[in-house]
Amino acid sequence: MTLKPQLADVFEHRHNAPGADEQAAMLRTIGVSSIEQLIDETVPPAIRLKRPLELPEALSERAFLAKFKQIAGQNQVFKSYIGLGYHDTTLPPVIQRNILENPGWYTAYTPYQAEIAQGRLEALINYQTMIIDLTGLEIANASLLDEGTAAAEAMHMLHSQTKKKGAHQYFVSDQVLPQTIDLLRTRATPVGIELVVGDHRQIDLSNEGFFGVMVQYPAADGEVFDYSDFISHARANNVFVVMAADLLALTLLTSPGELGADVCVGNSQRFGVPMGYGGPHAGFFATKDQFKRVIPGRLIGQSVDAAGNKAYRMALQTREQHIRREKATSNICTAQVLLSVLAGMYAVYHGPQRILQFAVNTHSLAQTLEAGLKKLGVDQTNENYFDTLNLRLESAELQQSLRQEAEAARINFRYFDEVRVGISLNQNTELHDVNDILDVFAKVLGKEAEQLMSLPEELELTWPKSLIRTSEYLTHPVFNTHHAEHELLRYMKQLENKDLSLAHSMIPLGSCTMKLNATAEMIPVTWPEIGQLHPFAPLDQTKGYQQIFSDLQAWLCEITGFAAVSLQPNSGAQGEYAGLLAIRGYHEARGDHHRNVSLIPASAHGTNPASAVMAGMEVVVVKSTEDGNIDVADLKEKAAKYADRLSCLMVTYPSTHGVYEETIIDICKTIHQHGGRVYMDGANMNAQVGLTSPANIGADVCHLNLHKTFCIPHGGGGPGVGPIGVVADLVPYLPGHAVVAVEGRSNGSVSAAPWGSASILPISYAYISMMGGDGLQRATQLAILNANYIKARLEEHYPVLYSGSHGRCAHEMILECRHFKKAGIEVEDIAKRLMDYGFHAPTVSFPVAGTLMIEPTESESKDELDRFCDAMISIRKEIAEIESGKADAKDNVLKHAPHTAATVLAHEWNRPYTREQAVYPMEYVRAAKFWPSVSRIDSAYGDRNLICSCTPIEQYADKEEELVQADKGPSY
């Protein structure tokens, strides 16, 4: 027997699921002899790369983790008291293990199909309720990207709602966080808002130019101002008020709602989410009920299902960019679902009493530290504060000495101008930490610090009564029940069991690929060297992160063909916006301020026109041809018509219709000839990697959905990362940062943190490291193979709307379902029926109404693809029975889908199909049945009766009374 030693531990074989035998069988079904032939018939030869990707050789999982441990080890985890919106905290291990590290939670998709997302939706309702309670306002969304972007969204919303004609000025206190002011400047300029930054105690708001104001609570330097008079002055002048607040401080401080604020924004990071060198963190946004129809971001509401039971769903989806495009008030890509769930579950676990105790302890330690520093002769200037001391030193030399001594003790403070030092304490600060801080000051001052042995039994809250909170919060039972670990564990598991994720089956959504998120890729995210760094820590403490950024940028440049990449945008939509700002900056630097027209194909992603409007551009739509491609004649006509004003073309490639358009090079040349630049939406980059590239096609800038092509988990609708790559002459216009210089750039930021959601970049770093260039190219080839296999199996049952010149689709396809309307069947009926087969629906009615867009990934095996195809074919047969009259047009298995356990276990069954047909439509379903927890949800009811927080306890009591009466029978 001859043995052949060879490498056995190859990561690519685990990520790219179809093996050689499976590939051969799939190729036969498609009708080609090799995968090379398939690619040649799919990807136009003119755009193919001339050489393979030059990336480091692929590593095994074990080798990668060992190497990455060394890289991460270059980061130094100091005690950080820098503050500025980021604080050390502890994510309870039971939540870390069972949500953050659990694929049942992190691989789920945005809850468009609410019947199989009830667990996540309930968790988000908890989050919204937590924000409503603590802010004292009436409605909250299910998160935004971070505090800075939440503040920008508030500014835009209020600008759109002001009744003051010609009011375009927005006042921002100079005590708002500096990174927020930076981002507000970025977002204000393109849409004609004038930012006025100054002292809120001196500004005259009677100026008719002001439509809104923003203040920080507590302020950036830690001072807690009483804004009551300021808010009254604003309201008297019809000026809206935004307050950025600290959630933990709000347990002790009078809420913004009680003070009269119109909007409250902030960051929920300190509710258990690691600092992660800047993100991801869930920004929060709460406002008054009057703004519920225009509130930005995702909004979870309560409705009812077909059986009359309570059910959750995403409310008011008509605001979404996929529907309203450039007129949208909400962008679904601006959410941080997984992080919202973590923060909300933190509140569920700890409850109001324990969270209040964290706040009391933090403030008490701050008072104790102030007293100790006072004995050392250090002047603290904040009259009222929560957790942050503002210290005035005698000289710059003393400040520098203090910094050296503190960093030698592995401690970070904030160092202001004017010889000031800021110290922000946190949930994890203990008495020995206070002693360590006092020791540092004592050494620098040449004095002896008194060692504190215990905290005083009682400390007086010395704030004015107007600042002290008296209202209750987190009173709902959900925040007062699950405080024992086993109770929380069971609650989280109950919610998890209501959600379908990649742990159950493939999620065949077109436009937003649900790829394998390998466990080895996820492991480093929770390492302290990755999670516990403050985003404004000195760069010499973050050398590991700097290597990650440098390597990842170089690899993404190689993959895209671009000159430089910015990692700052923390969602695909933010990447779009940053890319458009780079184009805008380029034109303005050349004196072409008038170039503001963005050509956008009718087939483009819905985020494209919304982003263009945010960037101050005028959208001109380019027609599509009957075969779904860009109408080149129309494009050339409009490029010529708007030549003097042309800023850019926004194009998705391959197209959203799932085709590699062969005219793309000509399209790009046309735009360049008329002085415009080409922005390529990178949503479909997973169909380019290793085969072609944005630069090769002729694009100037492209964003990359790392949470799609490069394996960051979708997290149920966030987190995400959307870095942008640009050609050489656009590099100077990439985003910078006001607090930490990013590669020397001074441009405004698009995210609150310098490198956006830095702590999840190791996932993409791991994916590229373990796949290597050849593995990445094969992943693209297999994604195309899997898509064309599904097409081959389904096209005789469901017409495929668009395909290339050789009859091939790219990585996704659109199935025609509109003709089923003759039988009374809508595309939604197919989507709901798929739940009974154990599958999440493909993308419904986008980009073409009444169709399904399917996109498999390279990580799905032939067996799984066959299960999905079998389910779709079976549903087609069920439709055929309706078409033939064998099944009733209204009372049938599709119209009643999905079927819950409660439905089929009911005592009476009077439907014209069997219970077995309802819930076990195919044999494979029996082995691993996923039960939807609610029946089909009435969306219109939920929008008419908008409830976006946990059901009040009174309604529980009313429901209980209804049940009692029902048991008694009808009364006469």
JSON list of N, CA and C in Angstrom, two decimals, residues 599-604 620-640 649-651 655 657 661-664 666-668 670-671:
[
{"chain": "A", "resi": 599, "resn": "LEU", "atom": "N", "xyz": [-25.64, 60.12, -12.02]},
{"chain": "A", "resi": 599, "resn": "LEU", "atom": "CA", "xyz": [-26.43, 59.22, -12.86]},
{"chain": "A", "resi": 599, "resn": "LEU", "atom": "C", "xyz": [-26.54, 57.87, -12.13]},
{"chain": "A", "resi": 600, "resn": "ILE", "atom": "N", "xyz": [-27.77, 57.39, -11.99]},
{"chain": "A", "resi": 600, "resn": "ILE", "atom": "CA", "xyz": [-27.99, 56.13, -11.27]},
{"chain": "A", "resi": 600, "resn": "ILE", "atom": "C", "xyz": [-28.94, 55.26, -12.08]},
{"chain": "A", "resi": 601, "resn": "PRO", "atom": "N", "xyz": [-28.52, 54.05, -12.47]},
{"chain": "A", "resi": 601, "resn": "PRO", "atom": "CA", "xyz": [-29.40, 53.16, -13.22]},
{"chain": "A", "resi": 601, "resn": "PRO", "atom": "C", "xyz": [-30.66, 52.81, -12.43]},
{"chain": "A", "resi": 602, "resn": "ALA", "atom": "N", "xyz": [-31.73, 52.59, -13.15]},
{"chain": "A", "resi": 602, "resn": "ALA", "atom": "CA", "xyz": [-33.00, 52.22, -12.50]},
{"chain": "A", "resi": 602, "resn": "ALA", "atom": "C", "xyz": [-32.86, 50.92, -11.72]},
{"chain": "A", "resi": 603, "resn": "SER", "atom": "N", "xyz": [-31.89, 50.09, -12.12]},
{"chain": "A", "resi": 603, "resn": "SER", "atom": "CA", "xyz": [-31.70, 48.78, -11.46]},
{"chain": "A", "resi": 603, "resn": "SER", "atom": "C", "xyz": [-30.79, 48.85, -10.24]},
{"chain": "A", "resi": 604, "resn": "ALA", "atom": "N", "xyz": [-30.33, 50.05, -9.86]},
{"chain": "A", "resi": 604, "resn": "ALA", "atom": "CA", "xyz": [-29.34, 50.17, -8.79]},
{"chain": "A", "resi": 604, "resn": "ALA", "atom": "C", "xyz": [-29.90, 49.79, -7.44]},
{"chain": "A", "resi": 620, "resn": "VAL", "atom": "N", "xyz": [-30.20, 61.61, -11.33]},
{"chain": "A", "resi": 620, "resn": "VAL", "atom": "CA", "xyz": [-30.80, 61.46, -12.65]},
{"chain": "A", "resi": 620, "resn": "VAL", "atom": "C", "xyz": [-30.80, 59.97, -12.96]},
{"chain": "A", "resi": 621, "resn": "VAL", "atom": "N", "xyz": [-31.96, 59.40, -13.20]},
{"chain": "A", "resi": 621, "resn": "VAL", "atom": "CA", "xyz": [-32.09, 57.96, -13.39]},
{"chain": "A", "resi": 621, "resn": "VAL", "atom": "C", "xyz": [-31.82, 57.58, -14.84]},
{"chain": "A", "resi": 622, "resn": "VAL", "atom": "N", "xyz": [-31.02, 56.53, -15.01]},
{"chain": "A", "resi": 622, "resn": "VAL", "atom": "CA", "xyz": [-30.72, 55.97, -16.34]},
{"chain": "A", "resi": 622, "resn": "VAL", "atom": "C", "xyz": [-31.61, 54.75, -16.55]},
{"chain": "A", "resi": 623, "resn": "LYS", "atom": "N", "xyz": [-32.22, 54.65, -17.70]},
{"chain": "A", "resi": 623, "resn": "LYS", "atom": "CA", "xyz": [-33.15, 53.56, -17.98]},
{"chain": "A", "resi": 623, "resn": "LYS", "atom": "C", "xyz": [-32.44, 52.21, -18.07]},
{"chain": "A", "resi": 624, "resn": "SER", "atom": "N", "xyz": [-33.25, 51.17, -17.92]},
{"chain": "A", "resi": 624, "resn": "SER", "atom": "CA", "xyz": [-32.78, 49.81, -18.16]},
{"chain": "A", "resi": 624, "resn": "SER", "atom": "C", "xyz": [-33.43, 49.29, -19.44]},
{"chain": "A", "resi": 625, "resn": "THR", "atom": "N", "xyz": [-32.74, 48.40, -20.12]},
{"chain": "A", "resi": 625, "resn": "THR", "atom": "CA", "xyz": [-33.31, 47.77, -21.31]},
{"chain": "A", "resi": 625, "resn": "THR", "atom": "C", "xyz": [-34.24, 46.64, -20.89]},
{"chain": "A", "resi": 626, "resn": "GLU", "atom": "N", "xyz": [-34.93, 46.05, -21.86]},
{"chain": "A", "resi": 626, "resn": "GLU", "atom": "CA", "xyz": [-35.85, 44.96, -21.55]},
{"chain": "A", "resi": 626, "resn": "GLU", "atom": "C", "xyz": [-35.14, 43.76, -20.96]},
{"chain": "A", "resi": 627, "resn": "ASP", "atom": "N", "xyz": [-33.86, 43.58, -21.32]},
{"chain": "A", "resi": 627, "resn": "ASP", "atom": "CA", "xyz": [-33.13, 42.43, -20.77]},
{"chain": "A", "resi": 627, "resn": "ASP", "atom": "C", "xyz": [-32.45, 42.76, -19.44]},
{"chain": "A", "resi": 628, "resn": "GLY", "atom": "N", "xyz": [-32.78, 43.92, -18.87]},
{"chain": "A", "resi": 628, "resn": "GLY", "atom": "CA", "xyz": [-32.32, 44.25, -17.53]},
{"chain": "A", "resi": 628, "resn": "GLY", "atom": "C", "xyz": [-31.02, 44.99, -17.45]},
{"chain": "A", "resi": 629, "resn": "ASN", "atom": "N", "xyz": [-30.34, 45.19, -18.57]},
{"chain": "A", "resi": 629, "resn": "ASN", "atom": "CA", "xyz": [-29.05, 45.89, -18.55]},
{"chain": "A", "resi": 629, "resn": "ASN", "atom": "C", "xyz": [-29.24, 47.40, -18.60]},
{"chain": "A", "resi": 630, "resn": "ILE", "atom": "N", "xyz": [-28.15, 48.11, -18.29]},
{"chain": "A", "resi": 630, "resn": "ILE", "atom": "CA", "xyz": [-28.19, 49.56, -18.41]},
{"chain": "A", "resi": 630, "resn": "ILE", "atom": "C", "xyz": [-28.41, 49.92, -19.88]},
{"chain": "A", "resi": 631, "resn": "ASP", "atom": "N", "xyz": [-29.32, 50.85, -20.12]},
{"chain": "A", "resi": 631, "resn": "ASP", "atom": "CA", "xyz": [-29.56, 51.33, -21.48]},
{"chain": "A", "resi": 631, "resn": "ASP", "atom": "C", "xyz": [-28.42, 52.28, -21.85]},
{"chain": "A", "resi": 632, "resn": "VAL", "atom": "N", "xyz": [-27.45, 51.75, -22.60]},
{"chain": "A", "resi": 632, "resn": "VAL", "atom": "CA", "xyz": [-26.24, 52.52, -22.89]},
{"chain": "A", "resi": 632, "resn": "VAL", "atom": "C", "xyz": [-26.56, 53.78, -23.69]},
{"chain": "A", "resi": 633, "resn": "ALA", "atom": "N", "xyz": [-27.52, 53.68, -24.62]},
{"chain": "A", "resi": 633, "resn": "ALA", "atom": "CA", "xyz": [-27.89, 54.86, -25.40]},
{"chain": "A", "resi": 633, "resn": "ALA", "atom": "C", "xyz": [-28.44, 55.96, -24.50]},
{"chain": "A", "resi": 634, "resn": "ASP", "atom": "N", "xyz": [-29.29, 55.56, -23.55]},
{"chain": "A", "resi": 634, "resn": "ASP", "atom": "CA", "xyz": [-29.85, 56.54, -22.62]},
{"chain": "A", "resi": 634, "resn": "ASP", "atom": "C", "xyz": [-28.76, 57.12, -21.73]},
{"chain": "A", "resi": 635, "resn": "LEU", "atom": "N", "xyz": [-27.83, 56.27, -21.28]},
{"chain": "A", "resi": 635, "resn": "LEU", "atom": "CA", "xyz": [-26.72, 56.74, -20.45]},
{"chain": "A", "resi": 635, "resn": "LEU", "atom": "C", "xyz": [-25.87, 57.76, -21.21]},
{"chain": "A", "resi": 636, "resn": "LYS", "atom": "N", "xyz": [-25.54, 57.44, -22.46]},
{"chain": "A", "resi": 636, "resn": "LYS", "atom": "CA", "xyz": [-24.71, 58.36, -23.22]},
{"chain": "A", "resi": 636, "resn": "LYS", "atom": "C", "xyz": [-25.43, 59.69, -23.47]},
{"chain": "A", "resi": 637, "resn": "GLU", "atom": "N", "xyz": [-26.72, 59.59, -23.71]},
{"chain": "A", "resi": 637, "resn": "GLU", "atom": "CA", "xyz": [-27.50, 60.81, -23.93]},
{"chain": "A", "resi": 637, "resn": "GLU", "atom": "C", "xyz": [-27.51, 61.69, -22.67]},
{"chain": "A", "resi": 638, "resn": "LYS", "atom": "N", "xyz": [-27.69, 61.08, -21.53]},
{"chain": "A", "resi": 638, "resn": "LYS", "atom": "CA", "xyz": [-27.76, 61.86, -20.29]},
{"chain": "A", "resi": 638, "resn": "LYS", "atom": "C", "xyz": [-26.38, 62.33, -19.84]},
{"chain": "A", "resi": 639, "resn": "ALA", "atom": "N", "xyz": [-25.35, 61.53, -20.10]},
{"chain": "A", "resi": 639, "resn": "ALA", "atom": "CA", "xyz": [-23.98, 61.97, -19.78]},
{"chain": "A", "resi": 639, "resn": "ALA", "atom": "C", "xyz": [-23.62, 63.20, -20.59]},
{"chain": "A", "resi": 640, "resn": "ALA", "atom": "N", "xyz": [-24.04, 63.21, -21.84]},
{"chain": "A", "resi": 640, "resn": "ALA", "atom": "CA", "xyz": [-23.77, 64.38, -22.69]},
{"chain": "A", "resi": 640, "resn": "ALA", "atom": "C", "xyz": [-24.63, 65.57, -22.27]},
{"chain": "A", "resi": 649, "resn": "LEU", "atom": "N", "xyz": [-21.26, 58.49, -11.93]},
{"chain": "A", "resi": 649, "resn": "LEU", "atom": "CA", "xyz": [-22.21, 57.41, -12.18]},
{"chain": "A", "resi": 649, "resn": "LEU", "atom": "C", "xyz": [-22.10, 56.45, -11.01]},
{"chain": "A", "resi": 650, "resn": "MET", "atom": "N", "xyz": [-23.24, 55.99, -10.49]},
{"chain": "A", "resi": 650, "resn": "MET", "atom": "CA", "xyz": [-23.25, 54.93, -9.48]},
{"chain": "A", "resi": 650, "resn": "MET", "atom": "C", "xyz": [-23.73, 53.66, -10.17]},
{"chain": "A", "resi": 651, "resn": "VAL", "atom": "N", "xyz": [-22.91, 52.63, -10.14]},
{"chain": "A", "resi": 651, "resn": "VAL", "atom": "CA", "xyz": [-23.26, 51.40, -10.84]},
{"chain": "A", "resi": 651, "resn": "VAL", "atom": "C", "xyz": [-22.91, 50.20, -9.97]},
{"chain": "A", "resi": 655, "resn": "SER", "atom": "N", "xyz": [-24.58, 43.41, -12.18]},
{"chain": "A", "resi": 655, "resn": "SER", "atom": "CA", "xyz": [-25.77, 44.20, -11.91]},
{"chain": "A", "resi": 655, "resn": "SER", "atom": "C", "xyz": [-26.64, 43.54, -10.86]},
{"chain": "A", "resi": 657, "resn": "HIS", "atom": "N", "xyz": [-29.42, 42.73, -11.25]},
{"chain": "A", "resi": 657, "resn": "HIS", "atom": "CA", "xyz": [-30.20, 41.72, -11.94]},
{"chain": "A", "resi": 657, "resn": "HIS", "atom": "C", "xyz": [-29.44, 40.41, -12.10]},
{"chain": "A", "resi": 661, "resn": "GLU", "atom": "N", "xyz": [-22.67, 42.76, -17.10]},
{"chain": "A", "resi": 661, "resn": "GLU", "atom": "CA", "xyz": [-22.98, 43.54, -18.30]},
{"chain": "A", "resi": 661, "resn": "GLU", "atom": "C", "xyz": [-21.71, 43.74, -19.13]},
{"chain": "A", "resi": 662, "resn": "GLU", "atom": "N", "xyz": [-21.78, 43.37, -20.39]},
{"chain": "A", "resi": 662, "resn": "GLU", "atom": "CA", "xyz": [-20.61, 43.38, -21.25]},
{"chain": "A", "resi": 662, "resn": "GLU", "atom": "C", "xyz": [-20.22, 44.78, -21.72]},
{"chain": "A", "resi": 663, "resn": "THR", "atom": "N", "xyz": [-21.10, 45.75, -21.47]},
{"chain": "A", "resi": 663, "resn": "THR", "atom": "CA", "xyz": [-20.83, 47.13, -21.90]},
{"chain": "A", "resi": 663, "resn": "THR", "atom": "C", "xyz": [-20.18, 47.96, -20.81]},
{"chain": "A", "resi": 664, "resn": "ILE", "atom": "N", "xyz": [-19.79, 47.33, -19.71]},
{"chain": "A", "resi": 664, "resn": "ILE", "atom": "CA", "xyz": [-19.36, 48.10, -18.54]},
{"chain": "A", "resi": 664, "resn": "ILE", "atom": "C", "xyz": [-18.14, 48.99, -18.83]},
{"chain": "A", "resi": 666, "resn": "ASP", "atom": "N", "xyz": [-17.24, 50.33, -21.67]},
{"chain": "A", "resi": 666, "resn": "ASP", "atom": "CA", "xyz": [-17.71, 51.45, -22.49]},
{"chain": "A", "resi": 666, "resn": "ASP", "atom": "C", "xyz": [-18.48, 52.45, -21.63]},
{"chain": "A", "resi": 667, "resn": "ILE", "atom": "N", "xyz": [-19.27, 51.94, -20.69]},
{"chain": "A", "resi": 667, "resn": "ILE", "atom": "CA", "xyz": [-20.03, 52.81, -19.79]},
{"chain": "A", "resi": 667, "resn": "ILE", "atom": "C", "xyz": [-19.09, 53.69, -18.97]},
{"chain": "A", "resi": 668, "resn": "CYS", "atom": "N", "xyz": [-18.07, 53.08, -18.39]},
{"chain": "A", "resi": 668, "resn": "CYS", "atom": "CA", "xyz": [-17.11, 53.84, -17.56]},
{"chain": "A", "resi": 668, "resn": "CYS", "atom": "C", "xyz": [-16.37, 54.89, -18.40]},
{"chain": "A", "resi": 670, "resn": "THR", "atom": "N", "xyz": [-17.42, 56.38, -21.05]},
{"chain": "A", "resi": 670, "resn": "THR", "atom": "CA", "xyz": [-18.35, 57.47, -21.37]},
{"chain": "A", "resi": 670, "resn": "THR", "atom": "C", "xyz": [-18.41, 58.49, -20.25]},
{"chain": "A", "resi": 671, "resn": "ILE", "atom": "N", "xyz": [-18.50, 58.01, -19.01]},
{"chain": "A", "resi": 671, "resn": "ILE", "atom": "CA", "xyz": [-18.56, 58.92, -17.86]},
{"chain": "A", "resi": 671, "resn": "ILE", "atom": "C", "xyz": [-17.27, 59.72, -17.75]}
]
